[in-house]
Amino acid sequence: GLIITGVGAAILVYAGYYFDSAHDRTRFYARILPFMGAMLALVLAGNVITLFIAWELTSILSFLLISFDGESDRARSGALQALIITGGGGLALFVGLMLLGTAAGSMQISDILSNTTLREHPFYIAFTILILIGCFTKSAQFPFHFWLPGAMSAPTPASAYLHSATMVKAGIYLLARLYPVLSGTPLWQNGLLVVGLITMGMGALFALRQSDLKAALAYSTISQLGAFTALLALPEGEGIKAVLVGVIAHSLYKASLFLMVGAVDHHTGTRDLNLLGGLRHTLPGWAIVTVLAGLSMAGFPPLLGFVA
């Protein structure tokens, strides 16, 4: 909740300076504020049906944010791809949550989490696989990872908010939320570990090959989300603390880096690394932000990335 409102407040202030046109600024606020509300509803929901409604609302509103520049073919196709994958995964999640609620005898999350017999239930394999598919599509895990780089056609404040701080964390949030009742089985451990490690390695490899600053950050985000998924596979809650601290640290340094890319793009008119250099002379403040966020991402002490 604090990530959604805290990073969200920074994004709203930044967007006021980012958009040159008052019309574009108003359009952006009209889309990002309902998205923040839907995201907050998702993490504060006490009922799986409420959670699912908020989950799908974030998919629809992210479609509107990614397709913000409606005249761009790239923006439209990226938005459509994101909607189809996250929306399709959302339908799998809906069936999974209904089966989970039926098995637990309640749709209240508190009742589901207090039920200790769900692993032995005949529906266990079905609802676990369906919930994992929903979480993997939302958090851009392999083989559903390809929608996230395509979504980079969104305005930079939206990318910083949706694709680093909040929406892509929804899948990680739900996996962590249901960890007490679904974990500890070979299906959970092997599924999350294999998918998470493949995503982590592939995202890192693809990030190194990008010349577009935003694409490099998108793939590094995919890699980090893969690491969180793999950590949630560990038995006895071994990885939970690392995931919770990691989610906070990642939201802070990655959102900062995305906002830096927006400033560079705004200032120079390009995000191509091959054409950029020496920006510390013209953007000294942003150079400091970039160095601090980059060191946190690399895990240098005493920054929060090091703790994570």
Coordinates of C-alpha atoms in Angstrom, one line a residue:
G1 CA 0.0 0.0 0.0
L2 CA 2.9 2.4 0.8
I3 CA 4.6 1.6 -2.5
I4 CA 1.4 2.3 -4.4
T5 CA 0.7 5.6 -2.7
G6 CA 4.3 6.7 -2.1
V7 CA 5.8 6.0 -5.5
G8 CA 2.5 7.1 -6.9
A9 CA 2.8 10.6 -5.3
A10 CA 6.2 11.0 -6.8
I11 CA 4.9 9.9 -10.2
L12 CA 2.1 12.5 -10.1
V13 CA 4.5 15.3 -9.2
Y14 CA 6.9 14.2 -12.0
A15 CA 4.1 13.9 -14.6
G16 CA 3.2 17.6 -13.9
Y17 CA 6.6 18.6 -15.3
Y18 CA 6.9 15.8 -17.9
F19 CA 3.9 16.6 -20.2
D20 CA 4.3 19.9 -22.1
S21 CA 0.6 19.9 -23.2
A22 CA -2.1 20.5 -20.5
H23 CA -4.5 18.3 -22.5
D24 CA -2.0 15.4 -22.3
R25 CA -1.4 16.0 -18.6
T26 CA -5.1 15.9 -17.9
R27 CA -5.6 12.7 -19.9
F28 CA -2.7 11.1 -18.1
Y29 CA -4.0 12.0 -14.6
A30 CA -7.5 10.7 -15.6
R31 CA -6.0 7.3 -16.3
I32 CA -3.3 6.9 -13.7
L33 CA -5.4 7.9 -10.7
P34 CA -8.1 5.2 -11.3
F35 CA -5.2 2.8 -11.9
M36 CA -3.8 3.7 -8.4
G37 CA -7.2 3.1 -6.9
A38 CA -7.5 -0.3 -8.6
M39 CA -4.0 -1.3 -7.5
L40 CA -4.7 -0.2 -3.9
A41 CA -8.0 -2.2 -4.0
L42 CA -6.0 -5.3 -5.2
V43 CA -3.6 -5.3 -2.3
L44 CA -6.1 -4.3 0.4
A45 CA -8.9 -6.8 -0.7
G46 CA -10.0 -9.2 1.9
N47 CA -12.1 -11.3 -0.5
V48 CA -10.8 -13.2 -3.6
I49 CA -13.7 -11.9 -5.8
T50 CA -12.9 -8.3 -4.9
L51 CA -9.2 -9.1 -5.5
F52 CA -10.0 -10.5 -9.0
I53 CA -12.2 -7.4 -9.9
A54 CA -9.3 -5.1 -9.0
W55 CA -6.8 -7.4 -10.8
E56 CA -8.7 -7.1 -14.1
L57 CA -9.3 -3.4 -13.6
T58 CA -5.5 -2.9 -13.5
S59 CA -5.2 -4.8 -16.8
I60 CA -7.8 -2.6 -18.5
L61 CA -6.4 0.7 -17.1
S62 CA -2.9 -0.4 -18.0
F63 CA -4.2 -0.9 -21.6
L64 CA -5.4 2.7 -21.7
L65 CA -2.0 3.9 -20.3
I66 CA 0.2 1.9 -22.7
S67 CA -2.0 3.0 -25.6
F68 CA -1.7 6.7 -24.4
D69 CA -0.3 7.7 -27.8
G70 CA -3.2 6.3 -29.8
E71 CA -1.7 7.4 -33.2
S72 CA 1.3 5.1 -32.7
D73 CA 1.0 1.6 -34.2
R74 CA 3.6 0.4 -31.7
A75 CA 1.7 1.8 -28.7
R76 CA -1.6 0.2 -29.9
S77 CA 0.0 -3.2 -30.6
G78 CA 1.9 -3.1 -27.3
A79 CA -1.2 -2.3 -25.3
L80 CA -3.3 -5.0 -27.1
Q81 CA -0.6 -7.6 -26.4
A82 CA -0.4 -6.7 -22.7
L83 CA -4.2 -6.8 -22.4
I84 CA -4.6 -10.1 -24.1
I85 CA -1.8 -11.8 -22.0
T86 CA -2.7 -10.3 -18.6
G87 CA -6.4 -10.5 -19.3
G88 CA -6.2 -14.1 -20.4
G89 CA -4.1 -14.9 -17.4
G90 CA -6.7 -13.2 -15.3
L91 CA -9.4 -15.6 -16.5
A92 CA -7.2 -18.5 -15.5
L93 CA -6.7 -16.8 -12.1
F94 CA -10.5 -16.3 -11.7
V95 CA -11.2 -20.1 -12.1
G96 CA -8.3 -20.8 -9.8
L97 CA -9.5 -18.5 -7.1
M98 CA -13.1 -19.8 -7.3
L99 CA -11.8 -23.4 -6.9
L100 CA -9.6 -22.3 -4.0
G101 CA -12.6 -20.6 -2.3
T102 CA -14.7 -23.6 -2.9
A103 CA -12.1 -25.9 -1.5
A104 CA -11.6 -23.7 1.6
G105 CA -15.4 -23.2 2.0
S106 CA -15.1 -19.4 2.0
M107 CA -14.1 -16.6 -0.4
Q108 CA -12.6 -14.5 2.5
I109 CA -8.8 -14.5 2.2
S110 CA -8.4 -14.7 6.1
D111 CA -10.5 -17.9 6.1
I112 CA -8.5 -19.4 3.2
L113 CA -5.2 -18.6 4.9
S114 CA -6.4 -20.2 8.2
N115 CA -7.3 -23.5 6.3
T116 CA -4.4 -26.0 6.8
T117 CA -5.9 -28.8 4.7
L118 CA -5.8 -27.3 1.2
R119 CA -2.7 -29.2 0.1
E120 CA -4.5 -32.5 0.5
H121 CA -7.7 -31.3 -1.3
P122 CA -8.4 -33.0 -4.7
F123 CA -8.6 -29.5 -6.3
Y124 CA -5.1 -28.6 -5.1
I125 CA -3.3 -29.2 -8.4
A126 CA -6.0 -27.5 -10.5
F127 CA -6.3 -24.3 -8.5
T128 CA -2.5 -24.0 -7.9
I129 CA -1.7 -24.3 -11.6
L130 CA -4.4 -21.8 -12.6
I131 CA -3.3 -19.3 -9.9
L132 CA 0.3 -19.7 -11.0
I133 CA -0.6 -19.0 -14.6
G134 CA -2.5 -15.8 -13.5
C135 CA 0.5 -14.6 -11.5
F136 CA 3.1 -15.5 -14.2
T137 CA 1.2 -13.5 -16.9
K138 CA 0.9 -10.5 -14.6
S139 CA 4.5 -10.5 -13.4
A140 CA 6.0 -11.2 -16.9
Q141 CA 7.4 -14.6 -16.1
F142 CA 8.6 -17.0 -18.9
P143 CA 6.9 -17.9 -21.2
F144 CA 4.7 -14.8 -20.9
H145 CA 7.5 -12.3 -20.5
F146 CA 7.4 -10.7 -24.0
W147 CA 4.5 -8.4 -23.3
L148 CA 6.5 -6.2 -20.8
P149 CA 9.1 -4.8 -23.3
G150 CA 6.2 -4.1 -25.8
A151 CA 4.5 -2.1 -23.1
M152 CA 7.4 0.4 -23.0
S153 CA 5.5 2.6 -25.5
A154 CA 3.6 4.0 -22.5
P155 CA 4.6 7.5 -21.3
T156 CA 7.7 7.3 -19.0
P157 CA 5.8 8.1 -15.8
A158 CA 3.4 5.2 -16.5
S159 CA 6.3 2.9 -17.3
A160 CA 7.9 3.9 -14.0
Y161 CA 4.7 3.2 -12.1
L162 CA 3.2 0.2 -13.8
H163 CA 6.3 -1.7 -15.0
S164 CA 8.7 -1.2 -12.1
A165 CA 6.8 -0.3 -8.9
T166 CA 3.2 -1.7 -9.0
M167 CA 1.4 -3.7 -11.6
V168 CA 4.1 -6.2 -12.4
K169 CA 4.5 -6.8 -8.6
A170 CA 0.8 -7.9 -8.4
G171 CA 1.7 -11.5 -9.3
I172 CA 4.6 -11.5 -6.8
Y173 CA 2.2 -10.1 -4.2
L174 CA -0.4 -12.8 -4.7
L175 CA 2.2 -15.6 -4.7
A176 CA 3.5 -14.2 -1.4
R177 CA -0.1 -13.8 0.0
L178 CA -1.0 -17.4 -0.8
Y179 CA 2.4 -18.8 0.2
P180 CA 1.2 -20.1 3.6
V181 CA -1.5 -22.4 2.1
L182 CA -0.1 -23.4 -1.3
S183 CA 3.7 -23.8 -0.7
G184 CA 5.6 -26.8 0.5
T185 CA 4.7 -29.1 -2.3
P186 CA 6.8 -30.3 -5.3
L187 CA 4.4 -28.6 -7.7
W188 CA 4.8 -25.2 -6.0
Q189 CA 8.6 -25.5 -5.4
N190 CA 9.6 -26.9 -8.8
G191 CA 7.1 -24.7 -10.8
L192 CA 8.3 -21.5 -9.2
L193 CA 12.0 -22.4 -9.1
V194 CA 12.2 -23.4 -12.8
V195 CA 10.1 -20.6 -14.2
G196 CA 11.8 -18.0 -11.9
L197 CA 15.4 -19.0 -12.7
I198 CA 14.7 -19.2 -16.5
T199 CA 13.1 -15.7 -16.3
M200 CA 15.9 -14.3 -14.2
G201 CA 18.7 -15.6 -16.6
M202 CA 16.9 -14.7 -19.8
G203 CA 15.9 -11.2 -18.6
A204 CA 19.5 -10.4 -17.6
L205 CA 20.8 -11.7 -20.9
F206 CA 18.4 -9.7 -23.1
A207 CA 18.9 -6.6 -20.9
L208 CA 22.6 -6.5 -21.9
R209 CA 21.8 -6.6 -25.6
Q210 CA 19.5 -3.5 -25.6
S211 CA 20.5 -0.1 -26.9
D212 CA 17.2 1.5 -25.9
L213 CA 17.5 2.6 -22.3
K214 CA 13.9 1.8 -21.5
A215 CA 14.1 -1.7 -23.1
A216 CA 17.2 -2.4 -21.0
L217 CA 15.4 -1.4 -17.8
A218 CA 12.3 -3.5 -18.9
Y219 CA 14.4 -6.7 -19.3
S220 CA 16.3 -6.1 -16.1
T221 CA 12.9 -5.8 -14.4
I222 CA 11.8 -9.1 -15.8
S223 CA 15.1 -10.6 -14.5
Q224 CA 14.4 -9.2 -11.0
L225 CA 10.8 -10.5 -11.0
G226 CA 12.2 -13.9 -11.9
A227 CA 14.5 -13.8 -8.9
F228 CA 11.5 -13.0 -6.6
T229 CA 9.5 -15.9 -8.0
A230 CA 12.5 -18.3 -7.5
L231 CA 12.9 -17.1 -3.9
L232 CA 9.2 -17.8 -3.2
A233 CA 9.8 -21.4 -4.2
L234 CA 12.1 -22.0 -1.2
P235 CA 10.5 -24.1 1.5
E236 CA 9.9 -23.1 5.2
G237 CA 9.6 -19.4 4.2
E238 CA 13.3 -19.1 3.6
G239 CA 12.9 -16.6 0.8
I240 CA 10.0 -14.5 2.0
K241 CA 12.0 -11.9 3.8
A242 CA 14.3 -11.4 0.8
V243 CA 11.3 -11.0 -1.5
L244 CA 9.6 -8.4 0.8
V245 CA 12.7 -6.3 1.2
G246 CA 13.6 -6.8 -2.5
V247 CA 10.2 -5.6 -3.7
I248 CA 10.6 -2.3 -1.7
A249 CA 14.2 -1.8 -2.9
H250 CA 13.3 -2.7 -6.5
S251 CA 10.3 -0.3 -6.6
L252 CA 12.5 2.6 -5.4
Y253 CA 15.6 2.2 -7.5
K254 CA 13.9 1.0 -10.7
A255 CA 11.2 3.7 -10.6
S256 CA 14.0 6.3 -10.2
L257 CA 15.9 4.9 -13.2
F258 CA 12.7 4.9 -15.3
L259 CA 12.1 8.6 -14.4
M260 CA 15.7 9.3 -15.3
V261 CA 15.2 7.8 -18.7
G262 CA 12.1 10.1 -19.2
A263 CA 14.3 13.1 -18.3
V264 CA 17.0 12.1 -20.7
D265 CA 14.4 11.4 -23.5
H266 CA 12.8 14.8 -22.8
H267 CA 16.1 16.6 -22.8
T268 CA 17.8 15.0 -25.8
G269 CA 15.0 13.5 -27.8
T270 CA 16.4 10.0 -27.9
R271 CA 16.8 7.0 -25.6
D272 CA 19.4 5.3 -27.8
L273 CA 22.6 4.5 -25.7
N274 CA 24.7 4.6 -28.9
L275 CA 23.8 8.3 -29.3
L276 CA 24.1 9.4 -25.6
G277 CA 27.1 10.4 -23.5
G278 CA 28.4 13.1 -21.3
L279 CA 25.0 13.9 -19.8
R280 CA 26.4 14.6 -16.4
H281 CA 27.4 18.0 -17.7
T282 CA 24.0 19.0 -18.9
L283 CA 21.8 17.0 -16.4
P284 CA 24.0 17.0 -13.2
G285 CA 21.1 16.4 -10.8
W286 CA 19.8 13.4 -12.8
A287 CA 23.4 12.0 -13.0
I288 CA 23.5 11.8 -9.1
V289 CA 20.1 10.1 -9.1
T290 CA 21.3 7.6 -11.7
V291 CA 24.5 6.8 -9.9
L292 CA 22.7 6.3 -6.6
A293 CA 19.9 4.2 -8.1
G294 CA 22.4 2.2 -10.2
L295 CA 24.5 1.4 -7.1
S296 CA 21.4 0.3 -5.2
M297 CA 20.5 -1.9 -8.1
A298 CA 24.0 -3.4 -8.1
G299 CA 23.7 -4.1 -4.3
F300 CA 26.3 -1.6 -3.0
P301 CA 26.4 -0.9 0.8
P302 CA 24.9 0.9 2.6
L303 CA 22.0 1.3 0.1
L304 CA 18.7 -0.6 0.4
G305 CA 19.6 -2.7 -2.7
F306 CA 22.5 -4.1 -0.7
V307 CA 20.2 -5.0 2.2
A308 CA 17.8 -6.7 -0.3

